[in-house]
mmCIF file of C-alpha atoms in Angstrom:
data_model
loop_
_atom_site.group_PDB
_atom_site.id
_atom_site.type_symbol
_atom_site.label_atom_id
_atom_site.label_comp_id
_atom_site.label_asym_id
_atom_site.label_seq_id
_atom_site.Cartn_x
_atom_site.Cartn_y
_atom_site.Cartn_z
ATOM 1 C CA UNK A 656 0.000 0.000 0.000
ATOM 2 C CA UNK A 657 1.010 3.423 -0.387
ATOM 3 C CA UNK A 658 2.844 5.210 2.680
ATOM 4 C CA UNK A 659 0.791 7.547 5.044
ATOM 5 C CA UNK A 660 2.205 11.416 4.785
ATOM 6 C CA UNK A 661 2.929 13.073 8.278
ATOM 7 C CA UNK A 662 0.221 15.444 8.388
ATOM 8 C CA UNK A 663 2.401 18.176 9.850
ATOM 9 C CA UNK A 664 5.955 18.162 8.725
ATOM 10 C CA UNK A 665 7.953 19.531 11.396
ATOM 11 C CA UNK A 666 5.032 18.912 14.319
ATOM 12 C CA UNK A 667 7.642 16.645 16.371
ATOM 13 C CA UNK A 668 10.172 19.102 16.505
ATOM 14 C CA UNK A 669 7.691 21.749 17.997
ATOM 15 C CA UNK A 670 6.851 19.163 20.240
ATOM 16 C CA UNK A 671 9.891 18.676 21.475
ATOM 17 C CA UNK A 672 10.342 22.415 21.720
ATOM 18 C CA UNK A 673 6.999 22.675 24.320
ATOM 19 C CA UNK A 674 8.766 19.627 26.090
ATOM 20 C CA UNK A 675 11.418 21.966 26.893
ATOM 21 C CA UNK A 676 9.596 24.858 27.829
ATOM 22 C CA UNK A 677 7.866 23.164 30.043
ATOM 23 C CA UNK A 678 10.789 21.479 31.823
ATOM 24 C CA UNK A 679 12.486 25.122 32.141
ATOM 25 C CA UNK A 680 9.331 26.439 33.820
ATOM 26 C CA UNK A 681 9.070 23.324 36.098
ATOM 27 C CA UNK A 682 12.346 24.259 37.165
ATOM 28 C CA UNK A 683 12.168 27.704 37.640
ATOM 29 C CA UNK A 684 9.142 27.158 39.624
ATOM 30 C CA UNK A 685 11.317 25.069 41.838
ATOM 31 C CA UNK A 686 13.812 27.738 42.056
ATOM 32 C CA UNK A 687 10.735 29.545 43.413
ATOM 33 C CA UNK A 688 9.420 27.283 46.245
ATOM 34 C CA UNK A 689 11.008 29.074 49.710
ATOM 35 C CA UNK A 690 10.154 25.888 52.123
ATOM 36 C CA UNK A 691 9.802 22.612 50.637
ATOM 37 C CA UNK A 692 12.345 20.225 50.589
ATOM 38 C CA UNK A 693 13.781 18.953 47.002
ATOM 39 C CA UNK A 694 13.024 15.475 48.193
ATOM 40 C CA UNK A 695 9.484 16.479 48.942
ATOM 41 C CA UNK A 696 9.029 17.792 45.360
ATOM 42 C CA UNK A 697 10.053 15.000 44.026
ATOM 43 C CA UNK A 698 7.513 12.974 46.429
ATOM 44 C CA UNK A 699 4.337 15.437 44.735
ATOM 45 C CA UNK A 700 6.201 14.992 41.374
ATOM 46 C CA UNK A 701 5.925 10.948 41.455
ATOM 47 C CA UNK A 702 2.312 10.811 43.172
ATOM 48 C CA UNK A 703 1.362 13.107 39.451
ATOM 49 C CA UNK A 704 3.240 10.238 37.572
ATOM 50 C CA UNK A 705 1.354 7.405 39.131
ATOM 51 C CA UNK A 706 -2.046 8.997 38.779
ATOM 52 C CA UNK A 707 -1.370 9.405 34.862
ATOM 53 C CA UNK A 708 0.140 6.167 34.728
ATOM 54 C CA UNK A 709 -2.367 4.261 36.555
ATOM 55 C CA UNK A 710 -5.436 4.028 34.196
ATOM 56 C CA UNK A 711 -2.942 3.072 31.361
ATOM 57 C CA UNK A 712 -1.541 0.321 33.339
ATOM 58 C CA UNK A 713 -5.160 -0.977 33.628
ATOM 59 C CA UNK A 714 -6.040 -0.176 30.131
ATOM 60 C CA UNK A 715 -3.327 -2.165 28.652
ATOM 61 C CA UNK A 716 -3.549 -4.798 30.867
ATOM 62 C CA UNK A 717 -0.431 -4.839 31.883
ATOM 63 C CA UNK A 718 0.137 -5.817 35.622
ATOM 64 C CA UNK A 719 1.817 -3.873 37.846
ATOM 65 C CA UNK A 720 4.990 -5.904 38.449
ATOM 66 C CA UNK A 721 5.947 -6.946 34.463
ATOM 67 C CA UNK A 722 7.616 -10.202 33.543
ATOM 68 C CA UNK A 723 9.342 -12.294 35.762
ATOM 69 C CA UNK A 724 12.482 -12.260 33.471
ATOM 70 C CA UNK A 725 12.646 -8.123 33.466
ATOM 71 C CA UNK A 726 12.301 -7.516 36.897
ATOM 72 C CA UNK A 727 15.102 -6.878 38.304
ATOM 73 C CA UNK A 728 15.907 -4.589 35.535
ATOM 74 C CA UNK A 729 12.575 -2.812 36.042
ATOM 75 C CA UNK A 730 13.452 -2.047 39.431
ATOM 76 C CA UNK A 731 16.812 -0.787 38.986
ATOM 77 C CA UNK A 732 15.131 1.783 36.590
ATOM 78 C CA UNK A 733 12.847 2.789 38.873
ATOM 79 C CA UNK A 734 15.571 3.151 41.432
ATOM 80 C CA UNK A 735 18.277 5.245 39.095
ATOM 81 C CA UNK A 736 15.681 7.315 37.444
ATOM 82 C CA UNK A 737 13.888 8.405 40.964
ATOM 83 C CA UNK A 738 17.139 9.247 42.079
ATOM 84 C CA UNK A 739 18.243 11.362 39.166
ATOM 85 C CA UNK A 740 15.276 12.973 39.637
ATOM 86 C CA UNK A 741 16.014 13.574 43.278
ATOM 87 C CA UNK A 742 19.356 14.754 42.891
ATOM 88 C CA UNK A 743 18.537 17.082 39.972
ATOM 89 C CA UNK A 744 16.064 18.885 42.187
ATOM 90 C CA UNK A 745 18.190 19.576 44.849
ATOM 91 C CA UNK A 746 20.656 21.156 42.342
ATOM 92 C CA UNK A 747 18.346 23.099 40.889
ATOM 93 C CA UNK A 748 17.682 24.640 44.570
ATOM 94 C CA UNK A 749 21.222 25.151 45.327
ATOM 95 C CA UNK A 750 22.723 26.344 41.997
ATOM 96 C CA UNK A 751 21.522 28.359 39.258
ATOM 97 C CA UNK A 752 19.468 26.830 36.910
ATOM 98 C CA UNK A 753 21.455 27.421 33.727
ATOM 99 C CA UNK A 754 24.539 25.899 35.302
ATOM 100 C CA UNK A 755 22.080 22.352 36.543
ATOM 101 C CA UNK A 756 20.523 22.674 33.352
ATOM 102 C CA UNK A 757 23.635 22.155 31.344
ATOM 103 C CA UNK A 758 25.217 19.708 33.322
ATOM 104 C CA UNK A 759 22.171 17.570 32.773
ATOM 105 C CA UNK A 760 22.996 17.706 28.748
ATOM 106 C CA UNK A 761 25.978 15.692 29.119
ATOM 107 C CA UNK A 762 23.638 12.434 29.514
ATOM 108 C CA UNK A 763 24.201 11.416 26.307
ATOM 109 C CA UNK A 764 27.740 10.925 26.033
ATOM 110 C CA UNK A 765 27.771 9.318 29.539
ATOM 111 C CA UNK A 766 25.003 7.200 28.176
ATOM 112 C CA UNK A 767 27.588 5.943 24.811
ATOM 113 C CA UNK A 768 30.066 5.480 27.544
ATOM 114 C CA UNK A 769 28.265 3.221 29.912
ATOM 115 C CA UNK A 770 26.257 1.256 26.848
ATOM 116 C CA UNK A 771 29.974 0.481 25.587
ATOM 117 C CA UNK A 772 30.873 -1.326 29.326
ATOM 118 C CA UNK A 773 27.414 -2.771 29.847
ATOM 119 C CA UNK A 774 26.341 -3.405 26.539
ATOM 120 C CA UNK A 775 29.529 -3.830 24.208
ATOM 121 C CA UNK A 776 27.969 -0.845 21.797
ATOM 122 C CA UNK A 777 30.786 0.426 19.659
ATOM 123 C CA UNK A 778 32.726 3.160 21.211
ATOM 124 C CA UNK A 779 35.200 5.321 18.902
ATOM 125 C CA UNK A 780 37.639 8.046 18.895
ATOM 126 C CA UNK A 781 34.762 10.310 18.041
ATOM 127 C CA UNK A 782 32.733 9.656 21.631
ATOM 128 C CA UNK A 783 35.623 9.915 23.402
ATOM 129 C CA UNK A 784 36.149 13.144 22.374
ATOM 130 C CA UNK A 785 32.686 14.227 22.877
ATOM 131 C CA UNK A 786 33.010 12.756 26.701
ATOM 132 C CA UNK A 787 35.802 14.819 27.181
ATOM 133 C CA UNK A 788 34.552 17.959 26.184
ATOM 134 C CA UNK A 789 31.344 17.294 28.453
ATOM 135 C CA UNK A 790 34.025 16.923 31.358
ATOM 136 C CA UNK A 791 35.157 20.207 30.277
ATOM 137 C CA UNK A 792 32.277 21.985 30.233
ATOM 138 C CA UNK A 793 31.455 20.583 33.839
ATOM 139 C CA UNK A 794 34.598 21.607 35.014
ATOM 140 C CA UNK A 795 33.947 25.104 33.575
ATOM 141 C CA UNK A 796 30.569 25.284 35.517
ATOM 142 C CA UNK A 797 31.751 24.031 38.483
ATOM 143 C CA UNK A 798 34.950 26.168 38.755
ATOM 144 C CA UNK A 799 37.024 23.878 41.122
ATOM 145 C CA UNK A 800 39.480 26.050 43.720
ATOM 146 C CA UNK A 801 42.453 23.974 42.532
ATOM 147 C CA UNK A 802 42.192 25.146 38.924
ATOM 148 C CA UNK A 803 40.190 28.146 39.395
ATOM 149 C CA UNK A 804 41.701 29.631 42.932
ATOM 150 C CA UNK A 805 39.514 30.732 45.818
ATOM 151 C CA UNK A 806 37.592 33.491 45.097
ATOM 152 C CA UNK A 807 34.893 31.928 42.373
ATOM 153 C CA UNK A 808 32.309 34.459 41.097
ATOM 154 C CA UNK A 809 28.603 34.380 39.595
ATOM 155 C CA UNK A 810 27.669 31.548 41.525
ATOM 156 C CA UNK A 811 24.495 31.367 43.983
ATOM 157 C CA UNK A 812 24.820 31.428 47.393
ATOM 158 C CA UNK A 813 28.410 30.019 49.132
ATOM 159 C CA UNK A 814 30.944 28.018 47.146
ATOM 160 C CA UNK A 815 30.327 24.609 48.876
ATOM 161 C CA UNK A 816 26.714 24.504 47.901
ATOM 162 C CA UNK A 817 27.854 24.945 44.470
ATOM 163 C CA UNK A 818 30.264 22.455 44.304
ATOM 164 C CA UNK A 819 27.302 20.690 46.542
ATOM 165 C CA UNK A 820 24.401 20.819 43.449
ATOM 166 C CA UNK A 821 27.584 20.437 41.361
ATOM 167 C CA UNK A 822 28.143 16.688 42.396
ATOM 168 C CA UNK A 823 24.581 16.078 42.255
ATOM 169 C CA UNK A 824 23.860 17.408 38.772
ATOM 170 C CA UNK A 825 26.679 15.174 37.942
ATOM 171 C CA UNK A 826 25.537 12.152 39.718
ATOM 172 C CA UNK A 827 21.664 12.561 38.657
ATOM 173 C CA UNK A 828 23.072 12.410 35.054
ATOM 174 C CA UNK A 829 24.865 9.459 35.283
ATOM 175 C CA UNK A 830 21.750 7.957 36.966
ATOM 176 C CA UNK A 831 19.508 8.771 34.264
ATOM 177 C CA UNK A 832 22.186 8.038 31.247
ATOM 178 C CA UNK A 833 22.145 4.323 33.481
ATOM 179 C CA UNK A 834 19.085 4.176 33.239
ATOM 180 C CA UNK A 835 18.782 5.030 29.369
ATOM 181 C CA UNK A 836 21.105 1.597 29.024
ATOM 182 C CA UNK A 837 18.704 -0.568 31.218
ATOM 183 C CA UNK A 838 16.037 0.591 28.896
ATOM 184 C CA UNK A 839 17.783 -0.210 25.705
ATOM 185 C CA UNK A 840 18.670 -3.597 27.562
ATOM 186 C CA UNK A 841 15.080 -3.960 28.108
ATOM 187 C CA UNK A 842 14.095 -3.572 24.741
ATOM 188 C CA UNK A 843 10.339 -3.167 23.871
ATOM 189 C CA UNK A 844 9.520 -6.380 25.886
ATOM 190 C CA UNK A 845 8.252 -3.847 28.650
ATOM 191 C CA UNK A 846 5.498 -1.369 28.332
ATOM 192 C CA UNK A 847 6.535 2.464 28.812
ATOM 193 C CA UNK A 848 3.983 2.923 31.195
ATOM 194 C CA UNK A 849 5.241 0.028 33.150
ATOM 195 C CA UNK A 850 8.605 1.649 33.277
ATOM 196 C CA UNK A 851 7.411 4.828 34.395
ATOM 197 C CA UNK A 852 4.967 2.985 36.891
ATOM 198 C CA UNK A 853 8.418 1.352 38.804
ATOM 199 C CA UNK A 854 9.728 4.962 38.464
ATOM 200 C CA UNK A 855 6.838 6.683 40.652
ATOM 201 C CA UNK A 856 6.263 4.027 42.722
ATOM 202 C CA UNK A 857 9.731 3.310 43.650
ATOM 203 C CA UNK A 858 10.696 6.997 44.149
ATOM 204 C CA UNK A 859 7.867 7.368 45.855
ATOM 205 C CA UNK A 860 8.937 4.890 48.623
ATOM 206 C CA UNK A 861 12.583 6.312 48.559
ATOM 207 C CA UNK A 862 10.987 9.799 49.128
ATOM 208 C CA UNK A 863 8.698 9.167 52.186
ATOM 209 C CA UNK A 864 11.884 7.197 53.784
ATOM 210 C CA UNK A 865 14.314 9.825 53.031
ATOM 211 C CA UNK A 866 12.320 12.799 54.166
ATOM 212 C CA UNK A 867 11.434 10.690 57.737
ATOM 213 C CA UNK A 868 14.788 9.797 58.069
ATOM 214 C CA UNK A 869 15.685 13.642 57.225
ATOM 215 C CA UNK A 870 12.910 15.221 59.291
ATOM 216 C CA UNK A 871 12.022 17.188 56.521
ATOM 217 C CA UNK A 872 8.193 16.018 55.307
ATOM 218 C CA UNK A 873 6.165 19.263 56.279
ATOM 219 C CA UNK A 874 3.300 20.712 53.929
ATOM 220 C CA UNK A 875 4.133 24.047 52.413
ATOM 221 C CA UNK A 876 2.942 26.277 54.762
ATOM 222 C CA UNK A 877 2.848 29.277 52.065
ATOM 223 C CA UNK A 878 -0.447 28.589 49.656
ATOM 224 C CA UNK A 879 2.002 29.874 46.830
ATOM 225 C CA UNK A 880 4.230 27.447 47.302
ATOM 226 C CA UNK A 881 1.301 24.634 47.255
ATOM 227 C CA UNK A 882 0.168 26.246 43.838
ATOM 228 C CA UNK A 883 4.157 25.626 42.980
ATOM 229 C CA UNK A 884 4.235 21.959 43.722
ATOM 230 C CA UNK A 885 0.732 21.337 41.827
ATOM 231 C CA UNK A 886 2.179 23.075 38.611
ATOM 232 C CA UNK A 887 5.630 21.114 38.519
ATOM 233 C CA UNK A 888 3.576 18.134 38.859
ATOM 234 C CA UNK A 889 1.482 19.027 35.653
ATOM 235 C CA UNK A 890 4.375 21.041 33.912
ATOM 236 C CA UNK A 891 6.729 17.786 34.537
ATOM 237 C CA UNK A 892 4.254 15.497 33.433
ATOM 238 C CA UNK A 893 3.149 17.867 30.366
ATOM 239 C CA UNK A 894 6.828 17.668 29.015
ATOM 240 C CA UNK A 895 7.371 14.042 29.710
ATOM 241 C CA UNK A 896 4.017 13.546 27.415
ATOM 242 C CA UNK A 897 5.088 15.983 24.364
ATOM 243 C CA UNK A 898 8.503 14.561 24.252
ATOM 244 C CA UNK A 899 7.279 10.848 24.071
ATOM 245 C CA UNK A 900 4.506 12.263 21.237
ATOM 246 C CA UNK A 901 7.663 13.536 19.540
ATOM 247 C CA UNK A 902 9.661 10.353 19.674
ATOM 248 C CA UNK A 903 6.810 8.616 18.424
ATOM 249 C CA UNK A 904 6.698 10.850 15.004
ATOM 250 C CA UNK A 905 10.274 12.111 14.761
ATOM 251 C CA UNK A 906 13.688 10.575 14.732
ATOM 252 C CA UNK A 907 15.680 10.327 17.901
ATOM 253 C CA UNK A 908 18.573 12.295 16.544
ATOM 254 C CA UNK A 909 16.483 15.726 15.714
ATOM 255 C CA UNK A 910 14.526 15.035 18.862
ATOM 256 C CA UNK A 911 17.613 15.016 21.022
ATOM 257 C CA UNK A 912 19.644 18.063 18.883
ATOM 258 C CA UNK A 913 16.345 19.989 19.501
ATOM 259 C CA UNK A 914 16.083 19.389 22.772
ATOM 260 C CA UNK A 915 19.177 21.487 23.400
ATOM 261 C CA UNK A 916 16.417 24.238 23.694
ATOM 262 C CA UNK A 917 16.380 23.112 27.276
ATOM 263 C CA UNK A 918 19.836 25.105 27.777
ATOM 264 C CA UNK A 919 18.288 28.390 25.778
ATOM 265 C CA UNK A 920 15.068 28.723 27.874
ATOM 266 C CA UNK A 921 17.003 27.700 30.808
ATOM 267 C CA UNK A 922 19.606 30.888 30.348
ATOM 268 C CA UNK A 923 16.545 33.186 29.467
ATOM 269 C CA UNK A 924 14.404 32.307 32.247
ATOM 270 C CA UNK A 925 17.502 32.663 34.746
ATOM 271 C CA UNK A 926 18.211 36.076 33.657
ATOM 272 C CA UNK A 927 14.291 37.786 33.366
ATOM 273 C CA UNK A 928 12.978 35.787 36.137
ATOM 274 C CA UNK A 929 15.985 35.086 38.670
ATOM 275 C CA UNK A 930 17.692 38.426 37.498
ATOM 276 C CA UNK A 931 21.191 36.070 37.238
ATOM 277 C CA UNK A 932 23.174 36.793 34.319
ATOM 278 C CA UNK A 933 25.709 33.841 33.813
ATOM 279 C CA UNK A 934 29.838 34.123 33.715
ATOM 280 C CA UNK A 935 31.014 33.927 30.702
ATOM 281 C CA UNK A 936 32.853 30.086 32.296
ATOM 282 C CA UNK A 937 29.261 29.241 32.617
ATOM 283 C CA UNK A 938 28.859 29.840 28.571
ATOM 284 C CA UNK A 939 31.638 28.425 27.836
ATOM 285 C CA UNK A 940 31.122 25.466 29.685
ATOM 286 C CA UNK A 941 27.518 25.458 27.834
ATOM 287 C CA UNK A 942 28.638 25.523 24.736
ATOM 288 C CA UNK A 943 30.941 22.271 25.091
ATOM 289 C CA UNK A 944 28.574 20.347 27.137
ATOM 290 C CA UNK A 945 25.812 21.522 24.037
ATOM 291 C CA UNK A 946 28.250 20.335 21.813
ATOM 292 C CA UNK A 947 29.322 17.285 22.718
ATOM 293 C CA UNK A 948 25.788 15.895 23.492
ATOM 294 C CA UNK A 949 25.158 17.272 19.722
ATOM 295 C CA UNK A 950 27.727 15.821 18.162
ATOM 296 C CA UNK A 951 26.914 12.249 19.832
ATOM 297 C CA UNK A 952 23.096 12.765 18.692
ATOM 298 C CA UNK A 953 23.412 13.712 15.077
ATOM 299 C CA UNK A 954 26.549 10.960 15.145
ATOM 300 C CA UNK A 955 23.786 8.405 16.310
ATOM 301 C CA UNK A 956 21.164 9.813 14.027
ATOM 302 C CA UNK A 957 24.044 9.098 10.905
ATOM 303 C CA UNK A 958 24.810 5.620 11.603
ATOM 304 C CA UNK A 959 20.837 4.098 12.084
ATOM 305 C CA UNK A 960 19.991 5.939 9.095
ATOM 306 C CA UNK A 961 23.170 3.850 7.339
ATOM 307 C CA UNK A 962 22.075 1.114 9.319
ATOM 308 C CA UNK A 963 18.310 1.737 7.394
ATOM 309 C CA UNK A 964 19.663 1.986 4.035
ATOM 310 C CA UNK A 965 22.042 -1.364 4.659
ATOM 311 C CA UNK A 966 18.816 -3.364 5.749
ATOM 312 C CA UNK A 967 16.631 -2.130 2.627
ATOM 313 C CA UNK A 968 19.560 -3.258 0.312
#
C-alpha cells in the first residue's frame, strides 16, 4: 500500500520544543518554592506520575509488576531514574538553573560510555572526544578552587553549595544516562507505562523514607508554594508527554539536537525571572557540554539511518 504522509511536517520538533519549555518552567518554579524540601518535590512529582500512569496500566492490561524475566531490571530503573530525579532537584535549589541545566545535557555521552561497558555498543575516537569535552564543560561550571583559585564568582549562594548541586547534577546524570542503558537492555519487551509505573512508585517509597529519616516532610505552609508543587507536577508530566509524542513521530537524533532548547530557555528564564546573568565560564562550559551531546546525537542519528539503508539493500 502506499505510505501515510505526516500530516504536519515539522510537528515533532515543535513538540519537542513545548517539552522543553515546560521542563524550564518546572524548574524555575522550583527555584521559586522558599520551604519545601527537594526530596518532597520529588515525592508530589511521582504521586502526578502514578495517577497518569495508573489508568494506562489498567487499560493495557499490563500488571503492575511486568515479567518475571525483566524484573530486576525494572526495578533498577525505577531506582536510578527516581534518584536522578532527586538529585537534579536539589541542584536546581542550590545552583543556578542554567549551570544544573547544562550539566544535565551531558547524559548522552555518559550514556555511549556506559552502553559500551554494559552493553559492548561500539565506542570510537569520536565519543571519546565528545566525553571529554562534556568533562570540560562541567569543570567550567563548576569552577574547582584547585584550577580556578579561591575566590569563584557568579555563583548562587556560598561556594560549597555549588560544588554541593555540582556533584549532584553530575551524579543525577549518570543515573539517568544508566538508566537510558537498562532501557535499551530492556528492549520493547516492557510497556513504557510500566517503566514509568516502577519509576513513581519506587521513588515514591525512597521519598517518604528519606524525608522521615531527614525530618524534613512538612506541607508548604505558604499557599504559593502549594500552587508551585501542583504546577511542577502538571508542567513535569506535560513535558514528559510531548517529548514521548515527539519520539513517536520524529527521529531520535532531531529530537535530542532539539532538545538542546532546554539550555536556551534555561539561560533566558535565569536572567528575566531570577535576574542572574551567567559568567562567561558558565557559557563556555555550555557551549561544550551543548556540543558534545550534539555531536553524539546527530553521530547516532548518521549511523541508524546507514544502518536503514544497509537493511533495505
Amino acid at each position: 500500500g502506499t505510505k501515510k504522509k505526516a500530516a504536519c511536517p515539522g510537528l515533532g520538533l515543535f513538540y519537542t520544543v513545548l517539552s522543553a519549555f515546560l521542563f524550564s518552567v518546572a524548574s524555575l518554579f522550583l527555584k521559586k518554592i522558599e520551604d519545601v524540601h527537594s526530596v518532597e518535590v520529588s515525592a508530589f512529582r511521582c504521586v502526578f506520575q502514578m495517577a497518569f500512569v495508573l489508568p494506562g496500566l489498567i487499560y493495557y492490561k499490563t500488571g503492575f509488576l511486568g515479567p518475571k524475566g525483566k524484573r530486576i531490571f525494572l526495578f533498577f530503573r525505577g531506582f536510578l531514574g527516581s534518584s536522578a530525579m532527586i538529585l537534579l532537584y536539589y541542584a536546581f535549589q542550590v545552583m543556578p538553573l542554567a549551570d544544573a541545566t547544562v550539566i544535565t545535557f551531558s547524559s548522552p555521552v555518559f550514556t555511549s560510555l556506559l552502553a559500551w561497558i554494559f552493553l559492548k555498543e561500539k565506542y570510537s575516537v569520536w565519543d571519546l572526544l565528545f566525553t571529554l569535552f562534556a568533562i570540560t564543560g562541567v569543570v567550567l561550571i563548576a569552577r574547582p578552587p584547585f584550577l580556578f583559585g579561591s575566590n569563584v564568582t557568579g555563583i548562587e549562594g556560598s561556594y560549597t553549595d555549588h560544588l554541593k548541586g555540582t556533584i549532584a547534577a553530575v551524579t543525577s546524570t549518570v543515573s539517568a544516562a544508566s538508566t537510558f542503558v537498562i532501557l535499551r537492555k530492556m528492549g520493547k519487551s516492557v510497556h513504557y507505562f510500566l517503566s514509568i509505573w516502577y519509576y513513581a512508585v519506587i521513588g515514591l517509597i525512597g521519598c517518604i523514607i528519606a524525608l522521615f529519616v531527614m525530618n524534613e516532610w512538612r506541607l508548604p505552609y505558604c499557599g504559593k508554594d502549594r500552587v508551585l508543587l501542583i504546577l511542577i507536577g502538571l508542567l513535569g508530566l506535560g513535558g514528559q508527554i510531548f517529548l514521548t509524542k515527539a519520539l513517536q513521530i520524529e527521529k531520535a537524533g532531531p529530537v535530542a539536537i532539539m532538545k538542546t532548547m532546554d539550555v536556551v530557555f534555561a539561560f533566558i528564564l535565569q536572567i528575566i525571572f531570577l535576574n542572574h546573568l551567567p559568567t562567561w565560564w558558565t557559557v563556555g562550559g555550555a557551549l561544550c557540554v551543548v556540543a558534545s551531546s550534539s555531536g553524539t546525537a546527530i553521530r547516532k542519528w548518521r549511523q541508524s539511518l546507514k544502518k536503514a539503508k544497509q537493511n533495505e539493500i
